[in-house]
Amino acid sequence: MIVTKTPTSSKGILLHPVKSTQIKEIGYSPESKTLVVTFLSGAGKAYHYADVTQAEYDAFKGAQSVGSHFGKHIKQRSFVKV
């Protein structure tokens, strides 16, 4: 669930704070199909996940538990740490 705060960005992708005990912010670029996730721990590193569809991002951002959804549907994907 996205919370209302000023978004930040990672490589030009707007990041929105979320309510989670693990995840700090998420963002998505439909043009590049890139999902970005930052965590509460990890010194502000952004994790970029490629080939994520708009529907997958919408399900993630609308999940009752963003952390649980991440663990079940995204965590196993390959990523690039930025």
PDB file of N, CA and C in Angstrom:
ATOM      1  N   MET A   1       0.838  -1.166   0.000  1.00  0.00           N
ATOM      2  CA  MET A   1       0.000   0.000   0.000  1.00  0.00           C
ATOM      3  C   MET A   1       0.893   1.242   0.000  1.00  0.00           C
ATOM      4  N   ILE A   2       0.724   2.094  -1.004  1.00  0.00           N
ATOM      5  CA  ILE A   2       1.505   3.323  -1.111  1.00  0.00           C
ATOM      6  C   ILE A   2       0.973   4.343  -0.117  1.00  0.00           C
ATOM      7  N   VAL A   3       1.872   5.028   0.563  1.00  0.00           N
ATOM      8  CA  VAL A   3       1.485   6.084   1.486  1.00  0.00           C
ATOM      9  C   VAL A   3       1.783   7.432   0.846  1.00  0.00           C
ATOM     10  N   THR A   4       1.103   8.452   1.308  1.00  0.00           N
ATOM     11  CA  THR A   4       1.260   9.771   0.715  1.00  0.00           C
ATOM     12  C   THR A   4       2.457  10.491   1.315  1.00  0.00           C
ATOM     13  N   LYS A   5       3.470  10.707   0.503  1.00  0.00           N
ATOM     14  CA  LYS A   5       4.671  11.473   0.835  1.00  0.00           C
ATOM     15  C   LYS A   5       5.273  11.925  -0.478  1.00  0.00           C
ATOM     16  N   THR A   6       6.224  12.808  -0.414  1.00  0.00           N
ATOM     17  CA  THR A   6       6.892  13.253  -1.620  1.00  0.00           C
ATOM     18  C   THR A   6       7.743  12.118  -2.184  1.00  0.00           C
ATOM     19  N   PRO A   7       7.538  11.771  -3.467  1.00  0.00           N
ATOM     20  CA  PRO A   7       8.333  10.693  -4.043  1.00  0.00           C
ATOM     21  C   PRO A   7       9.795  11.085  -4.244  1.00  0.00           C
ATOM     22  N   THR A   8      10.671  10.091  -4.205  1.00  0.00           N
ATOM     23  CA  THR A   8      12.074  10.268  -4.560  1.00  0.00           C
ATOM     24  C   THR A   8      12.254   9.577  -5.916  1.00  0.00           C
ATOM     25  N   SER A   9      13.494   9.397  -6.372  1.00  0.00           N
ATOM     26  CA  SER A   9      13.671   8.707  -7.647  1.00  0.00           C
ATOM     27  C   SER A   9      14.946   7.875  -7.656  1.00  0.00           C
ATOM     28  N   SER A  10      14.977   6.916  -8.580  1.00  0.00           N
ATOM     29  CA  SER A  10      16.147   6.080  -8.827  1.00  0.00           C
ATOM     30  C   SER A  10      16.270   5.925 -10.329  1.00  0.00           C
ATOM     31  N   LYS A  11      17.350   6.483 -10.887  1.00  0.00           N
ATOM     32  CA  LYS A  11      17.576   6.437 -12.333  1.00  0.00           C
ATOM     33  C   LYS A  11      16.361   6.980 -13.093  1.00  0.00           C
ATOM     34  N   GLY A  12      15.752   8.046 -12.558  1.00  0.00           N
ATOM     35  CA  GLY A  12      14.622   8.689 -13.215  1.00  0.00           C
ATOM     36  C   GLY A  12      13.271   8.055 -12.957  1.00  0.00           C
ATOM     37  N   ILE A  13      13.217   6.984 -12.193  1.00  0.00           N
ATOM     38  CA  ILE A  13      11.940   6.329 -11.864  1.00  0.00           C
ATOM     39  C   ILE A  13      11.481   6.839 -10.514  1.00  0.00           C
ATOM     40  N   LEU A  14      10.272   7.417 -10.482  1.00  0.00           N
ATOM     41  CA  LEU A  14       9.737   7.932  -9.221  1.00  0.00           C
ATOM     42  C   LEU A  14       9.485   6.792  -8.247  1.00  0.00           C
ATOM     43  N   LEU A  15       9.901   7.001  -7.003  1.00  0.00           N
ATOM     44  CA  LEU A  15       9.708   6.017  -5.941  1.00  0.00           C
ATOM     45  C   LEU A  15       8.713   6.564  -4.934  1.00  0.00           C
ATOM     46  N   HIS A  16       7.788   5.711  -4.535  1.00  0.00           N
ATOM     47  CA  HIS A  16       6.742   6.102  -3.595  1.00  0.00           C
ATOM     48  C   HIS A  16       6.888   5.306  -2.300  1.00  0.00           C
ATOM     49  N   PRO A  17       6.863   5.989  -1.158  1.00  0.00           N
ATOM     50  CA  PRO A  17       6.942   5.280   0.129  1.00  0.00           C
ATOM     51  C   PRO A  17       5.766   4.318   0.290  1.00  0.00           C
ATOM     52  N   VAL A  18       6.032   3.169   0.904  1.00  0.00           N
ATOM     53  CA  VAL A  18       4.987   2.182   1.167  1.00  0.00           C
ATOM     54  C   VAL A  18       4.954   1.839   2.648  1.00  0.00           C
ATOM     55  N   LYS A  19       3.828   1.300   3.074  1.00  0.00           N
ATOM     56  CA  LYS A  19       3.678   0.825   4.449  1.00  0.00           C
ATOM     57  C   LYS A  19       4.161  -0.604   4.502  1.00  0.00           C
ATOM     58  N   SER A  20       5.318  -0.802   5.116  1.00  0.00           N
ATOM     59  CA  SER A  20       5.899  -2.143   5.197  1.00  0.00           C
ATOM     60  C   SER A  20       6.972  -2.137   6.275  1.00  0.00           C
ATOM     61  N   THR A  21       7.181  -3.293   6.869  1.00  0.00           N
ATOM     62  CA  THR A  21       8.261  -3.420   7.851  1.00  0.00           C
ATOM     63  C   THR A  21       9.593  -3.717   7.181  1.00  0.00           C
ATOM     64  N   GLN A  22       9.580  -4.047   5.874  1.00  0.00           N
ATOM     65  CA  GLN A  22      10.794  -4.389   5.144  1.00  0.00           C
ATOM     66  C   GLN A  22      11.124  -3.390   4.036  1.00  0.00           C
ATOM     67  N   ILE A  23      10.104  -2.942   3.333  1.00  0.00           N
ATOM     68  CA  ILE A  23      10.287  -2.165   2.108  1.00  0.00           C
ATOM     69  C   ILE A  23      10.025  -0.693   2.374  1.00  0.00           C
ATOM     70  N   LYS A  24      10.924   0.147   1.869  1.00  0.00           N
ATOM     71  CA  LYS A  24      10.800   1.589   2.066  1.00  0.00           C
ATOM     72  C   LYS A  24       9.999   2.246   0.946  1.00  0.00           C
ATOM     73  N   GLU A  25      10.394   1.974  -0.315  1.00  0.00           N
ATOM     74  CA  GLU A  25       9.759   2.624  -1.461  1.00  0.00           C
ATOM     75  C   GLU A  25       9.705   1.666  -2.647  1.00  0.00           C
ATOM     76  N   ILE A  26       8.727   1.924  -3.543  1.00  0.00           N
ATOM     77  CA  ILE A  26       8.647   1.194  -4.795  1.00  0.00           C
ATOM     78  C   ILE A  26       8.351   2.175  -5.920  1.00  0.00           C
ATOM     79  N   GLY A  27       8.728   1.788  -7.118  1.00  0.00           N
ATOM     80  CA  GLY A  27       8.446   2.593  -8.292  1.00  0.00           C
ATOM     81  C   GLY A  27       8.451   1.723  -9.528  1.00  0.00           C
ATOM     82  N   TYR A  28       7.943   2.281 -10.628  1.00  0.00           N
ATOM     83  CA  TYR A  28       7.822   1.489 -11.848  1.00  0.00           C
ATOM     84  C   TYR A  28       7.921   2.386 -13.070  1.00  0.00           C
ATOM     85  N   SER A  29       8.595   1.890 -14.095  1.00  0.00           N
ATOM     86  CA  SER A  29       8.650   2.548 -15.395  1.00  0.00           C
ATOM     87  C   SER A  29       7.969   1.640 -16.410  1.00  0.00           C
ATOM     88  N   PRO A  30       6.797   2.042 -16.925  1.00  0.00           N
ATOM     89  CA  PRO A  30       6.139   1.203 -17.935  1.00  0.00           C
ATOM     90  C   PRO A  30       6.928   1.157 -19.249  1.00  0.00           C
ATOM     91  N   GLU A  31       7.682   2.209 -19.537  1.00  0.00           N
ATOM     92  CA  GLU A  31       8.460   2.245 -20.775  1.00  0.00           C
ATOM     93  C   GLU A  31       9.545   1.160 -20.781  1.00  0.00           C
ATOM     94  N   SER A  32      10.262   1.032 -19.679  1.00  0.00           N
ATOM     95  CA  SER A  32      11.337   0.035 -19.615  1.00  0.00           C
ATOM     96  C   SER A  32      10.898  -1.250 -18.909  1.00  0.00           C
ATOM     97  N   LYS A  33       9.666  -1.269 -18.398  1.00  0.00           N
ATOM     98  CA  LYS A  33       9.132  -2.406 -17.635  1.00  0.00           C
ATOM     99  C   LYS A  33      10.041  -2.755 -16.456  1.00  0.00           C
ATOM    100  N   THR A  34      10.525  -1.686 -15.771  1.00  0.00           N
ATOM    101  CA  THR A  34      11.430  -1.851 -14.637  1.00  0.00           C
ATOM    102  C   THR A  34      10.718  -1.530 -13.332  1.00  0.00           C
ATOM    103  N   LEU A  35      10.797  -2.452 -12.383  1.00  0.00           N
ATOM    104  CA  LEU A  35      10.306  -2.251 -11.030  1.00  0.00           C
ATOM    105  C   LEU A  35      11.500  -1.891 -10.163  1.00  0.00           C
ATOM    106  N   VAL A  36      11.339  -0.878  -9.313  1.00  0.00           N
ATOM    107  CA  VAL A  36      12.401  -0.482  -8.389  1.00  0.00           C
ATOM    108  C   VAL A  36      11.887  -0.664  -6.968  1.00  0.00           C
ATOM    109  N   VAL A  37      12.715  -1.273  -6.127  1.00  0.00           N
ATOM    110  CA  VAL A  37      12.373  -1.490  -4.720  1.00  0.00           C
ATOM    111  C   VAL A  37      13.550  -1.031  -3.872  1.00  0.00           C
ATOM    112  N   THR A  38      13.278  -0.234  -2.843  1.00  0.00           N
ATOM    113  CA  THR A  38      14.294   0.075  -1.843  1.00  0.00           C
ATOM    114  C   THR A  38      13.806  -0.474  -0.507  1.00  0.00           C
ATOM    115  N   PHE A  39      14.761  -0.851   0.326  1.00  0.00           N
ATOM    116  CA  PHE A  39      14.438  -1.488   1.597  1.00  0.00           C
ATOM    117  C   PHE A  39      14.803  -0.577   2.763  1.00  0.00           C
ATOM    118  N   LEU A  40      14.192  -0.815   3.894  1.00  0.00           N
ATOM    119  CA  LEU A  40      14.478  -0.029   5.091  1.00  0.00           C
ATOM    120  C   LEU A  40      15.912  -0.256   5.549  1.00  0.00           C
ATOM    121  N   SER A  41      16.426  -1.458   5.365  1.00  0.00           N
ATOM    122  CA  SER A  41      17.834  -1.719   5.651  1.00  0.00           C
ATOM    123  C   SER A  41      18.570  -1.806   4.316  1.00  0.00           C
ATOM    124  N   GLY A  42      19.865  -1.598   4.336  1.00  0.00           N
ATOM    125  CA  GLY A  42      20.619  -1.745   3.102  1.00  0.00           C
ATOM    126  C   GLY A  42      21.195  -0.461   2.555  1.00  0.00           C
ATOM    127  N   ALA A  43      21.308   0.566   3.350  1.00  0.00           N
ATOM    128  CA  ALA A  43      21.985   1.810   2.983  1.00  0.00           C
ATOM    129  C   ALA A  43      21.444   2.470   1.725  1.00  0.00           C
ATOM    130  N   GLY A  44      20.132   2.373   1.520  1.00  0.00           N
ATOM    131  CA  GLY A  44      19.507   3.107   0.427  1.00  0.00           C
ATOM    132  C   GLY A  44      19.724   2.552  -0.961  1.00  0.00           C
ATOM    133  N   LYS A  45      20.222   1.338  -1.071  1.00  0.00           N
ATOM    134  CA  LYS A  45      20.404   0.733  -2.389  1.00  0.00           C
ATOM    135  C   LYS A  45      19.041   0.467  -3.024  1.00  0.00           C
ATOM    136  N   ALA A  46      18.964   0.719  -4.332  1.00  0.00           N
ATOM    137  CA  ALA A  46      17.747   0.438  -5.084  1.00  0.00           C
ATOM    138  C   ALA A  46      17.952  -0.847  -5.874  1.00  0.00           C
ATOM    139  N   TYR A  47      16.956  -1.693  -5.881  1.00  0.00           N
ATOM    140  CA  TYR A  47      16.996  -2.947  -6.615  1.00  0.00           C
ATOM    141  C   TYR A  47      16.085  -2.802  -7.825  1.00  0.00           C
ATOM    142  N   HIS A  48      16.644  -2.978  -9.018  1.00  0.00           N
ATOM    143  CA  HIS A  48      15.897  -2.836 -10.266  1.00  0.00           C
ATOM    144  C   HIS A  48      15.588  -4.225 -10.823  1.00  0.00           C
ATOM    145  N   TYR A  49      14.312  -4.492 -11.024  1.00  0.00           N
ATOM    146  CA  TYR A  49      13.839  -5.765 -11.560  1.00  0.00           C
ATOM    147  C   TYR A  49      13.301  -5.508 -12.969  1.00  0.00           C
ATOM    148  N   ALA A  50      13.828  -6.228 -13.962  1.00  0.00           N
ATOM    149  CA  ALA A  50      13.440  -6.027 -15.360  1.00  0.00           C
ATOM    150  C   ALA A  50      12.247  -6.909 -15.745  1.00  0.00           C
ATOM    151  N   ASP A  51      11.617  -6.550 -16.838  1.00  0.00           N
ATOM    152  CA  ASP A  51      10.522  -7.324 -17.442  1.00  0.00           C
ATOM    153  C   ASP A  51       9.343  -7.539 -16.498  1.00  0.00           C
ATOM    154  N   VAL A  52       8.988  -6.501 -15.771  1.00  0.00           N
ATOM    155  CA  VAL A  52       7.820  -6.539 -14.882  1.00  0.00           C
ATOM    156  C   VAL A  52       6.671  -5.854 -15.618  1.00  0.00           C
ATOM    157  N   THR A  53       5.544  -6.518 -15.694  1.00  0.00           N
ATOM    158  CA  THR A  53       4.394  -5.932 -16.397  1.00  0.00           C
ATOM    159  C   THR A  53       3.687  -4.905 -15.520  1.00  0.00           C
ATOM    160  N   GLN A  54       2.906  -4.073 -16.163  1.00  0.00           N
ATOM    161  CA  GLN A  54       2.103  -3.084 -15.432  1.00  0.00           C
ATOM    162  C   GLN A  54       1.165  -3.793 -14.453  1.00  0.00           C
ATOM    163  N   ALA A  55       0.560  -4.906 -14.892  1.00  0.00           N
ATOM    164  CA  ALA A  55      -0.353  -5.658 -14.023  1.00  0.00           C
ATOM    165  C   ALA A  55       0.367  -6.198 -12.789  1.00  0.00           C
ATOM    166  N   GLU A  56       1.608  -6.678 -12.962  1.00  0.00           N
ATOM    167  CA  GLU A  56       2.380  -7.172 -11.819  1.00  0.00           C
ATOM    168  C   GLU A  56       2.687  -6.038 -10.847  1.00  0.00           C
ATOM    169  N   TYR A  57       3.047  -4.877 -11.391  1.00  0.00           N
ATOM    170  CA  TYR A  57       3.323  -3.721 -10.525  1.00  0.00           C
ATOM    171  C   TYR A  57       2.061  -3.282  -9.797  1.00  0.00           C
ATOM    172  N   ASP A  58       0.937  -3.217 -10.507  1.00  0.00           N
ATOM    173  CA  ASP A  58      -0.320  -2.807  -9.880  1.00  0.00           C
ATOM    174  C   ASP A  58      -0.705  -3.748  -8.746  1.00  0.00           C
ATOM    175  N   ALA A  59      -0.497  -5.049  -8.947  1.00  0.00           N
ATOM    176  CA  ALA A  59      -0.799  -6.028  -7.895  1.00  0.00           C
ATOM    177  C   ALA A  59       0.115  -5.812  -6.697  1.00  0.00           C
ATOM    178  N   PHE A  60       1.385  -5.521  -6.953  1.00  0.00           N
ATOM    179  CA  PHE A  60       2.354  -5.288  -5.881  1.00  0.00           C
ATOM    180  C   PHE A  60       1.984  -4.052  -5.080  1.00  0.00           C
ATOM    181  N   LYS A  61       1.767  -2.931  -5.760  1.00  0.00           N
ATOM    182  CA  LYS A  61       1.489  -1.686  -5.041  1.00  0.00           C
ATOM    183  C   LYS A  61       0.134  -1.717  -4.328  1.00  0.00           C
ATOM    184  N   GLY A  62      -0.780  -2.544  -4.800  1.00  0.00           N
ATOM    185  CA  GLY A  62      -2.093  -2.630  -4.174  1.00  0.00           C
ATOM    186  C   GLY A  62      -2.238  -3.757  -3.166  1.00  0.00           C
ATOM    187  N   ALA A  63      -1.171  -4.506  -2.949  1.00  0.00           N
ATOM    188  CA  ALA A  63      -1.239  -5.658  -2.045  1.00  0.00           C
ATOM    189  C   ALA A  63      -1.494  -5.221  -0.606  1.00  0.00           C
ATOM    190  N   GLN A  64      -2.264  -6.017   0.094  1.00  0.00           N
ATOM    191  CA  GLN A  64      -2.524  -5.738   1.506  1.00  0.00           C
ATOM    192  C   GLN A  64      -1.223  -5.746   2.295  1.00  0.00           C
ATOM    193  N   SER A  65      -0.322  -6.679   1.961  1.00  0.00           N
ATOM    194  CA  SER A  65       0.998  -6.735   2.574  1.00  0.00           C
ATOM    195  C   SER A  65       2.040  -6.683   1.458  1.00  0.00           C
ATOM    196  N   VAL A  66       2.676  -5.525   1.295  1.00  0.00           N
ATOM    197  CA  VAL A  66       3.684  -5.342   0.262  1.00  0.00           C
ATOM    198  C   VAL A  66       4.852  -6.311   0.480  1.00  0.00           C
ATOM    199  N   GLY A  67       5.266  -6.487   1.727  1.00  0.00           N
ATOM    200  CA  GLY A  67       6.378  -7.386   2.029  1.00  0.00           C
ATOM    201  C   GLY A  67       6.072  -8.832   1.669  1.00  0.00           C
ATOM    202  N   SER A  68       4.884  -9.300   2.001  1.00  0.00           N
ATOM    203  CA  SER A  68       4.493 -10.677   1.676  1.00  0.00           C
ATOM    204  C   SER A  68       4.398 -10.867   0.167  1.00  0.00           C
ATOM    205  N   HIS A  69       3.816  -9.885  -0.512  1.00  0.00           N
ATOM    206  CA  HIS A  69       3.702  -9.969  -1.964  1.00  0.00           C
ATOM    207  C   HIS A  69       5.096 -10.019  -2.598  1.00  0.00           C
ATOM    208  N   PHE A  70       5.993  -9.187  -2.100  1.00  0.00           N
ATOM    209  CA  PHE A  70       7.366  -9.187  -2.599  1.00  0.00           C
ATOM    210  C   PHE A  70       7.989 -10.570  -2.444  1.00  0.00           C
ATOM    211  N   GLY A  71       7.854 -11.157  -1.260  1.00  0.00           N
ATOM    212  CA  GLY A  71       8.437 -12.469  -0.992  1.00  0.00           C
ATOM    213  C   GLY A  71       7.879 -13.571  -1.876  1.00  0.00           C
ATOM    214  N   LYS A  72       6.606 -13.507  -2.194  1.00  0.00           N
ATOM    215  CA  LYS A  72       5.957 -14.557  -2.989  1.00  0.00           C
ATOM    216  C   LYS A  72       6.144 -14.376  -4.489  1.00  0.00           C
ATOM    217  N   HIS A  73       6.206 -13.131  -4.966  1.00  0.00           N
ATOM    218  CA  HIS A  73       6.120 -12.900  -6.405  1.00  0.00           C
ATOM    219  C   HIS A  73       7.316 -12.191  -7.044  1.00  0.00           C
ATOM    220  N   ILE A  74       8.172 -11.560  -6.254  1.00  0.00           N
ATOM    221  CA  ILE A  74       9.225 -10.732  -6.851  1.00  0.00           C
ATOM    222  C   ILE A  74      10.623 -11.146  -6.399  1.00  0.00           C
ATOM    223  N   LYS A  75      10.770 -11.500  -5.157  1.00  0.00           N
ATOM    224  CA  LYS A  75      12.084 -11.765  -4.563  1.00  0.00           C
ATOM    225  C   LYS A  75      12.952 -12.723  -5.383  1.00  0.00           C
ATOM    226  N   GLN A  76      12.352 -13.732  -5.988  1.00  0.00           N
ATOM    227  CA  GLN A  76      13.109 -14.746  -6.716  1.00  0.00           C
ATOM    228  C   GLN A  76      13.592 -14.270  -8.083  1.00  0.00           C
ATOM    229  N   ARG A  77      13.121 -13.127  -8.552  1.00  0.00           N
ATOM    230  CA  ARG A  77      13.535 -12.606  -9.859  1.00  0.00           C
ATOM    231  C   ARG A  77      14.967 -12.074  -9.797  1.00  0.00           C
ATOM    232  N   SER A  78      15.598 -12.022 -10.955  1.00  0.00           N
ATOM    233  CA  SER A  78      16.934 -11.430 -11.003  1.00  0.00           C
ATOM    234  C   SER A  78      16.807  -9.905 -10.910  1.00  0.00           C
ATOM    235  N   PHE A  79      17.862  -9.271 -10.405  1.00  0.00           N
ATOM    236  CA  PHE A  79      17.838  -7.823 -10.184  1.00  0.00           C
ATOM    237  C   PHE A  79      19.224  -7.247 -10.379  1.00  0.00           C
ATOM    238  N   VAL A  80      19.242  -5.919 -10.473  1.00  0.00           N
ATOM    239  CA  VAL A  80      20.492  -5.169 -10.509  1.00  0.00           C
ATOM    240  C   VAL A  80      20.432  -4.188  -9.358  1.00  0.00           C
ATOM    241  N   LYS A  81      21.486  -4.173  -8.532  1.00  0.00           N
ATOM    242  CA  LYS A  81      21.565  -3.237  -7.411  1.00  0.00           C
ATOM    243  C   LYS A  81      22.148  -1.927  -7.922  1.00  0.00           C
ATOM    244  N   VAL A  82      21.444  -0.830  -7.657  1.00  0.00           N
ATOM    245  CA  VAL A  82      21.883   0.488  -8.132  1.00  0.00           C
ATOM    246  C   VAL A  82      22.287   1.350  -6.960  1.00  0.00           C
TER     247      VAL A  82
END
